[in-house]
Every structure is written in structure tokens, then in C-alpha cells.
Short mmCIF file of C-alpha atoms in Angstrom, two decimals:
data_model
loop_
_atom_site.label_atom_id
_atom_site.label_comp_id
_atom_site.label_asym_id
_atom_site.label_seq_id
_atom_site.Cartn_x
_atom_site.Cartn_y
_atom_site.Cartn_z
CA UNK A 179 101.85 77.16 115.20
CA UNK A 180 100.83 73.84 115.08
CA UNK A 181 101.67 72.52 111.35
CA UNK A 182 98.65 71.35 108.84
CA UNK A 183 97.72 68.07 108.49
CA UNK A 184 98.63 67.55 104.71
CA UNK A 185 102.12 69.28 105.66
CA UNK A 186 102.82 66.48 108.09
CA UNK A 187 102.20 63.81 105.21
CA UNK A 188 104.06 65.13 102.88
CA UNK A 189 107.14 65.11 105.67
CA UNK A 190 106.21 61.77 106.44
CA UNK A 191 106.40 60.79 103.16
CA UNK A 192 109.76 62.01 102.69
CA UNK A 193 111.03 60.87 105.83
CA UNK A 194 109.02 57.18 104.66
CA UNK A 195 111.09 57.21 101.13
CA UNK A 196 114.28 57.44 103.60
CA UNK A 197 114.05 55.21 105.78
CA UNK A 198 112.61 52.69 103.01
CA UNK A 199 115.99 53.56 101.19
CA UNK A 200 118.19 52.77 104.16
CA UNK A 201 116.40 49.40 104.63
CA UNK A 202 116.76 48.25 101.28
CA UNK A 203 120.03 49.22 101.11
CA UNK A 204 120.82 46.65 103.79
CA UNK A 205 123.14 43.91 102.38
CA UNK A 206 121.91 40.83 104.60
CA UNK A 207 117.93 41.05 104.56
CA UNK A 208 117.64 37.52 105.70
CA UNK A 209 118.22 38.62 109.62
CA UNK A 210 115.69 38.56 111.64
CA UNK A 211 115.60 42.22 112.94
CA UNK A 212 115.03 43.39 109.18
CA UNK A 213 111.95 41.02 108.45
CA UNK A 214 110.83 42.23 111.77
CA UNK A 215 110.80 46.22 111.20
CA UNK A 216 109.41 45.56 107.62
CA UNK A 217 106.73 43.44 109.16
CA UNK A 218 105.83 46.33 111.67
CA UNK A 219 105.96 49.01 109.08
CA UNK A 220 103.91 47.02 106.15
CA UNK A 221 101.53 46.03 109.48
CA UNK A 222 100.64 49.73 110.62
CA UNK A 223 100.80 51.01 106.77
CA UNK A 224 98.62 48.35 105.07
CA UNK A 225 96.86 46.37 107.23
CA UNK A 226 95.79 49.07 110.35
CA UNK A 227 95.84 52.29 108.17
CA UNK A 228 94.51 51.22 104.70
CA UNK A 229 92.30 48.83 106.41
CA UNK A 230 90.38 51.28 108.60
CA UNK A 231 89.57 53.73 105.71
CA UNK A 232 88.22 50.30 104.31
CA UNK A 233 86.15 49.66 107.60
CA UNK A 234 84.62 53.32 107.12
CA UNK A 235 83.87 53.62 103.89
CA UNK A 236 80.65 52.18 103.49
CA UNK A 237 78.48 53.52 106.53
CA UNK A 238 80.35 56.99 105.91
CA UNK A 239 78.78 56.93 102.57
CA UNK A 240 75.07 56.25 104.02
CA UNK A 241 75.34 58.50 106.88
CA UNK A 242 76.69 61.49 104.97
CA UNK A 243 74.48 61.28 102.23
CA UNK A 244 71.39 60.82 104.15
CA UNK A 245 72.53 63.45 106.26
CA UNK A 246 72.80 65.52 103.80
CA UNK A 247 69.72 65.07 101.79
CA UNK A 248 67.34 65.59 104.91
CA UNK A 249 69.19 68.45 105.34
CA UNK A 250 67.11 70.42 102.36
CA UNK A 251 64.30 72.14 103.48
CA UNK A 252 62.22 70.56 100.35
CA UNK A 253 62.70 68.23 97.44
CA UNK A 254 62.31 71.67 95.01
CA UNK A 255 65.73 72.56 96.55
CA UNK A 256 66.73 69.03 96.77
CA UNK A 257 66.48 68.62 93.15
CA UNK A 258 68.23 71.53 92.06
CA UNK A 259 71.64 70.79 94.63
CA UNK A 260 71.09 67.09 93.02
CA UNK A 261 71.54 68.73 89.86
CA UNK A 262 74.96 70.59 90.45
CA UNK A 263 76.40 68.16 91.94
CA UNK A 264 75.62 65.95 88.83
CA UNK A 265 76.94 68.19 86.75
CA UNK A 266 80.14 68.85 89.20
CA UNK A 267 81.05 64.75 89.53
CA UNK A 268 80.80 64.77 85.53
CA UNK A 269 83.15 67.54 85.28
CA UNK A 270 85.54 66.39 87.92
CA UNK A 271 85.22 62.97 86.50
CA UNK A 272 86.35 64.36 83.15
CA UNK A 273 89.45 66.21 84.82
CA UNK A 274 90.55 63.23 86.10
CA UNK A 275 90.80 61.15 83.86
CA UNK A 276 92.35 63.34 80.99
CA UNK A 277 94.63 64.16 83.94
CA UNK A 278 95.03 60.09 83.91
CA UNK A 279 95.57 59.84 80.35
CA UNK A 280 97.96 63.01 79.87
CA UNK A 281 100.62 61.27 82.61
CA UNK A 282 99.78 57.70 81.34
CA UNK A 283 100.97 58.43 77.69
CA UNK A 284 104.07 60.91 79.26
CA UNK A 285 105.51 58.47 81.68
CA UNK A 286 104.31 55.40 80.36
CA UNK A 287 104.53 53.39 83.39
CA UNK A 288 106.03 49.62 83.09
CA UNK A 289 108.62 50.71 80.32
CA UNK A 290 111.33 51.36 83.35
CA UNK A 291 114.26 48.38 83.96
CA UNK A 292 113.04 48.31 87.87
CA UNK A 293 108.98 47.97 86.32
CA UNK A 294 110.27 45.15 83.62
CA UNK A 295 111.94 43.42 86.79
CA UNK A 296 108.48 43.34 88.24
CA UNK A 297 107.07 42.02 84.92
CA UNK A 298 109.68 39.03 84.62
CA UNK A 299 108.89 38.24 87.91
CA UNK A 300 105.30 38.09 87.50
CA UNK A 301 105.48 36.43 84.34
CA UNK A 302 107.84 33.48 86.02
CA UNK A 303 105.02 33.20 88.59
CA UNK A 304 102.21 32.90 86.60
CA UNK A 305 104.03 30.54 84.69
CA UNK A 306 103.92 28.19 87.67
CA UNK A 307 100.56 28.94 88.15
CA UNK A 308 100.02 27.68 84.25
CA UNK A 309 101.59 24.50 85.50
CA UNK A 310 99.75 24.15 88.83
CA UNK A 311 96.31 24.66 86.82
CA UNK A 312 97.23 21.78 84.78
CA UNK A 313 98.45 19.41 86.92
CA UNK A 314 95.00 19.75 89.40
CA UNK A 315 92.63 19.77 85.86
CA UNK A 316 94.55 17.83 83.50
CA UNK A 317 93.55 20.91 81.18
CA UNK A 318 95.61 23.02 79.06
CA UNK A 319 95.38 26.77 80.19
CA UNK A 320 96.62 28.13 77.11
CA UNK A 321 93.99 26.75 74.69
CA UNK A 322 90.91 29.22 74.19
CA UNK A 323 88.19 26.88 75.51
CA UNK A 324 90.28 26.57 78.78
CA UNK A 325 90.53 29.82 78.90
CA UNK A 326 87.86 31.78 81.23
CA UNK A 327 87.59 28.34 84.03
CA UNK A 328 91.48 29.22 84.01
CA UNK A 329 91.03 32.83 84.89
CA UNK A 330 88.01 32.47 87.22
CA UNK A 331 90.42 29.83 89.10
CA UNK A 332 93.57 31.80 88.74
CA UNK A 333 92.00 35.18 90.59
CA UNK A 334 90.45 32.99 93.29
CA UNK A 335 93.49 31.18 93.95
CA UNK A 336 95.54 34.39 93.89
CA UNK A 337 92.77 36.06 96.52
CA UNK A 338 92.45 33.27 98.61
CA UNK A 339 96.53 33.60 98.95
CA UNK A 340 96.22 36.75 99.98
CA UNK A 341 93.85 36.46 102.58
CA UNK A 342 91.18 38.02 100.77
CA UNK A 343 88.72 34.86 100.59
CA UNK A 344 87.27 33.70 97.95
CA UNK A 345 84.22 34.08 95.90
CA UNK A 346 83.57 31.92 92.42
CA UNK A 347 80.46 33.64 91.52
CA UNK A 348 82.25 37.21 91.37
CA UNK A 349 85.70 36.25 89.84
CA UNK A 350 83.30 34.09 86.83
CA UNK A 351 81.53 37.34 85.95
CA UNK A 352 85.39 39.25 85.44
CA UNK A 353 86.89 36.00 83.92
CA UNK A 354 84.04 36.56 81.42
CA UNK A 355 83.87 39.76 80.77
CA UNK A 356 85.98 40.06 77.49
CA UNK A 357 82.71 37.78 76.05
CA UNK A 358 79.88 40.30 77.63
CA UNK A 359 77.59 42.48 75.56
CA UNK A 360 77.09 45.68 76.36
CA UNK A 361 73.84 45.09 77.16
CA UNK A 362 74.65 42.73 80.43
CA UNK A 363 77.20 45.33 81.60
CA UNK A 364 74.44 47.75 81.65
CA UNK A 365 72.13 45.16 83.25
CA UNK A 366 75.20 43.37 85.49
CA UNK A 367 77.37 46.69 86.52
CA UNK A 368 75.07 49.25 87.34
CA UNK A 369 71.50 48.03 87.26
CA UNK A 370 71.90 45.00 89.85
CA UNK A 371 74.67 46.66 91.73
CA UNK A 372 71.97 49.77 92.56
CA UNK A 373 68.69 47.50 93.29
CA UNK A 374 70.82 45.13 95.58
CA UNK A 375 70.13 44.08 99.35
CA UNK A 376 71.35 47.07 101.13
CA UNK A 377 73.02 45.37 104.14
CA UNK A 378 74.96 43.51 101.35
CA UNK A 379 75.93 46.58 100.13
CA UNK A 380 77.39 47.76 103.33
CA UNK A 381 78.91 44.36 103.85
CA UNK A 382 80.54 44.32 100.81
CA UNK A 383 81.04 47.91 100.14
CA UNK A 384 79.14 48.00 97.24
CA UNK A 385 79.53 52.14 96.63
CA UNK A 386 76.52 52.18 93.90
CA UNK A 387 74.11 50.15 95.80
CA UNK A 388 74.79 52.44 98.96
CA UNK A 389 74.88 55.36 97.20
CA UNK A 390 71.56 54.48 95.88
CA UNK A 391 69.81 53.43 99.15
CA UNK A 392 70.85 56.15 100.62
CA UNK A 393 69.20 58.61 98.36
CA UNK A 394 66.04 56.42 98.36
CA UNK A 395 66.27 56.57 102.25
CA UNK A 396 66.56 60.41 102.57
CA UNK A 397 63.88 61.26 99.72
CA UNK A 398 61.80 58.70 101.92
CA UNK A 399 62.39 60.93 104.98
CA UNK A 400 61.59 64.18 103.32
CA UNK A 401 58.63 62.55 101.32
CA UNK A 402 56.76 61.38 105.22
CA UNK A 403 57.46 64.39 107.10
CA UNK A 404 57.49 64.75 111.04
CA UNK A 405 57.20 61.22 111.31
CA UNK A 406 60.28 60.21 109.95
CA UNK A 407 62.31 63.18 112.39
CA UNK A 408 63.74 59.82 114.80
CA UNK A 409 65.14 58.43 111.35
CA UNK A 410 66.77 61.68 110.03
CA UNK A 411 67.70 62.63 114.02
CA UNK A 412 69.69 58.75 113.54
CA UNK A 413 71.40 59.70 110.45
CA UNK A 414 72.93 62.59 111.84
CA UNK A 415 74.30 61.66 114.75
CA UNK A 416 75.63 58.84 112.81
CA UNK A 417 76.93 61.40 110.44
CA UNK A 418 78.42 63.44 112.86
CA UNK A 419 79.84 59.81 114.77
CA UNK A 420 81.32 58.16 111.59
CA UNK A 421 82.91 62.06 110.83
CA UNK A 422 84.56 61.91 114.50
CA UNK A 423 86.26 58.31 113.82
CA UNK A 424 87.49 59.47 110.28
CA UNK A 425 88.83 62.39 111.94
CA UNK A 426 90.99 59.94 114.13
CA UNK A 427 91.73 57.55 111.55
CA UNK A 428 93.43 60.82 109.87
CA UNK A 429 95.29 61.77 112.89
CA UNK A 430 97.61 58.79 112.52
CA UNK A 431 98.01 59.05 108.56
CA UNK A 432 101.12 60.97 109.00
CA UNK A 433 102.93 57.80 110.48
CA UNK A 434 100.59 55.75 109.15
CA UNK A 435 101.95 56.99 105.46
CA UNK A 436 105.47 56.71 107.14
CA UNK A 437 105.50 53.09 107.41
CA UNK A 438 103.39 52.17 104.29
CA UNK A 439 105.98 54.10 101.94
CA UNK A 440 109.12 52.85 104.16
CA UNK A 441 107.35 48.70 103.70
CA UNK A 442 107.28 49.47 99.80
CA UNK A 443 110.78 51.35 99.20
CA UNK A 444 112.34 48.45 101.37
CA UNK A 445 110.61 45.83 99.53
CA UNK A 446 111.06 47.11 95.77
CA UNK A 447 114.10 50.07 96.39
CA UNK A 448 113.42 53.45 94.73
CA UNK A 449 113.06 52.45 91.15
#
């Protein structure tokens, strides 16, 4: 019998923490066979795996839920699925995060030697980043009125490092958020995000703004009738499309899980 999926990860896993293990127990990691198999593993763990769940995310959302909405024969029906599934996402919600909490306050990540090692490390490099703040602004990024152009500089520099790009307006609004009422969360982190230009939703994978288009689009499509059948015949072939590829992108998660636990063992050992 051909073994379950989630059976296969959890072997990989295992087999992942391994061979992570035997790589970072290798004395010389300057040779140029090592950099190379950690550089294949991180490659088809983080960057082809993690970043095609990424790539799917967003029109999986819009198909499925438009799918699924024009599925109900009317909006009576509509409204009372809407309803449990309200009242299941609050309760699941809840789970989680006392779930979150309970292991939070029993392991208490970061007070580990390995996790401290990690800390001093990070603390060393931000201290150079302190210094290379400075030196460009001729300002002093420990003084409070220095503090939030600081920040807002500090996480672009630290995306744009990474390859993620950059974007001022975005890291502004979280260097500032310590000095936000509650009111312009409520207005800036839900409101906007919802009534938002819906390809720049997708684009950006904006979850509440394609969440809520979504729902607008499949009310819409109940709410015309007949006339809209091309639009809801569209959404579920997409549906049924976007369900094919994540079934593929799953296929490889075994190895795929393989090499992204193997990249972080080797890089960081097993504490």
C-alpha cells in the first residue's frame, strides 16, 4: 500500500534532521562541496518549495472562495453556512492561540544557550547597523526623535538585503506603530486593507482584501442570476485548476521538507 502523504513528511523530516546533523557536524565547512549541497538543499527547501505555496496563495484564495459561494443554491443558505463558519474560524482561532500561549510560557523559547547564541549574534549585527545608520545620516539612532526614521530605514535595508525589495511607505507605517491609536489600526489594518484595488491584493497577497473581493464577487454572481453563469463557470474551473497545481506542489513536499530541515540543522546544528 502506497504510504500517506503526511507519513512521508514526517519520514522526511526525520531523515532531513539527519542529514542536517551529519553536515554540520563536518569539521571544514569552508570546502566547496559543503557550500554547494547546502546551497542545493536551502535552494529546493526555501526558495522552490516555500516559494510556490507563496505563488498560490492568493488566486487559491479567490478561486476557492468564489467557488464556493456560487455554489449555494441561495443567499438564505448562503447566510446561514457564512454564519458557521464565522463562528468555526472564531473558535479555531481561540484554540490556537491558547495552544500558542500554553507552549510559549512552557518552553519559553530564546532562554536556550544555542537561542542566546543567535541573540549575541544578532545583537553584534545590529550594532553595526547602529553605526552604518550614523555614519550615512550623521544622526544618532539611539536618541528617541531618531528613533522611527531609524527603524523605517533599518527594515528596508534589512529587506532589500534579502532580496525582498523594498518599500518605504509600508516599513513607515510598522516603524510607527508603537505611536498609533487604536483608532488608525482599525482604519489602517482592516478597513483599507478590505476596500483595496483587488489586483493589488493579488499582487501583493493581501489575504483580507482578497478575501473580501471575493465574497463581494460571488454574492454579485448569485445576486444577477443566469447572467453571471460564464463568471461562476470561470471560477470553477479556476478552482478546480489552482486545486490541481497545489496538489503537485504537495507531491514534492516530502523532499521538499527534506532539504529545507537538512539547510537549517546544517546551518544552526540541532540546538
Amino acid at each position: 500500500m502506497r504510504p500517506r502523504l503526511h507519513s512521508l513528511i514526517f519520514l522526511s523530516m526525520a531523515v532531513g534532521l539527519g542529514l542536517g546533523l551529519v553536515l554540520w557536524g563536518v569539521d571544514d565547512k569552508t570546502q566547496a562541496w559543503y557550500g554547494t549541497v547546502v546551497w542545493w538543499l536551502d535552494f529546493f527547501g526555501r526558495t522552490v518549495f516555500i516559494g510556490a505555496l507563496k505563488m498560490i496563495i492568493a488566486p487559491l484564495i479567490l478561486a476557492s472562495i468564489v467557488a464556493g459561494i456560487t455554489s449555494m443554491p441561495s443567499f438564505k443558505e448562503t447566510g446561514r453556512v457564512g454564519l458557521k463558519t464565522l463562528a468555526y474560524y472564531i473558535g479555531t482561532t481561540t484554540i490556537a492561540v491558547a495552544i500558542g500561549l500554553f507552549l510559549v510560557l512552557t518552553i519559553q523559547p530564546g532562554k536556550r544557550g544555542a537561542s542566546q547564541e543567535l541573540r549575541s549574534a544578532r545583537e553584534a549585527e545590529l550594532s553595526l547597523r547602529r553605526q552604518e545608520f550614523a555614519a550615512r545620516t550623521g544622526q544618532d539612532p539611539t536618541q528617541e526623535a531618531h528613533r522611527t526614521e531609524y527603524l523605517t530605514w533599518l527594515l528596508e535595508t534589512e529587506s532589500k538585503a534579502r532580496g525582498e525589495g523594498g518599500d518605504t511607505g509600508r516599513y513607515a507605517r510598522i516603524a510607527r506603530a508603537r505611536e498609533r491609536t487604536g483608532s488608525e489600526i482599525f482604519r489602517e489594518d482592516i478597513v483599507q486593507p478590505l476596500l483595496t484595488n483587488p489586483f493589488r491584493s493579488l499582487a501583493e497577497t493581501n489575504s483580507l482584501g482578497i478575501i473580501f473581493f471575493a465574497i463581494l464577487v460571488g454574492l454579485a454572481c448569485l445576486a444577477a442570476g443566469p447572467i453571471a453563469r460564464p463568471v461562476v463557470t470561470f471560477f470553477h474551473g479556476a478552482n478546480a485548476v489552482m486545486m490541481m497545481i497545489t496538489r503537485w506542489i504537495m507531491a514534492i513536499s516530502p523532499f521538499a521538507i527534506l532539504c529545507l530541515i537538512a539547510a537549517i540543522v546544517a546551518e544552526h546544528g540541532l540546538g
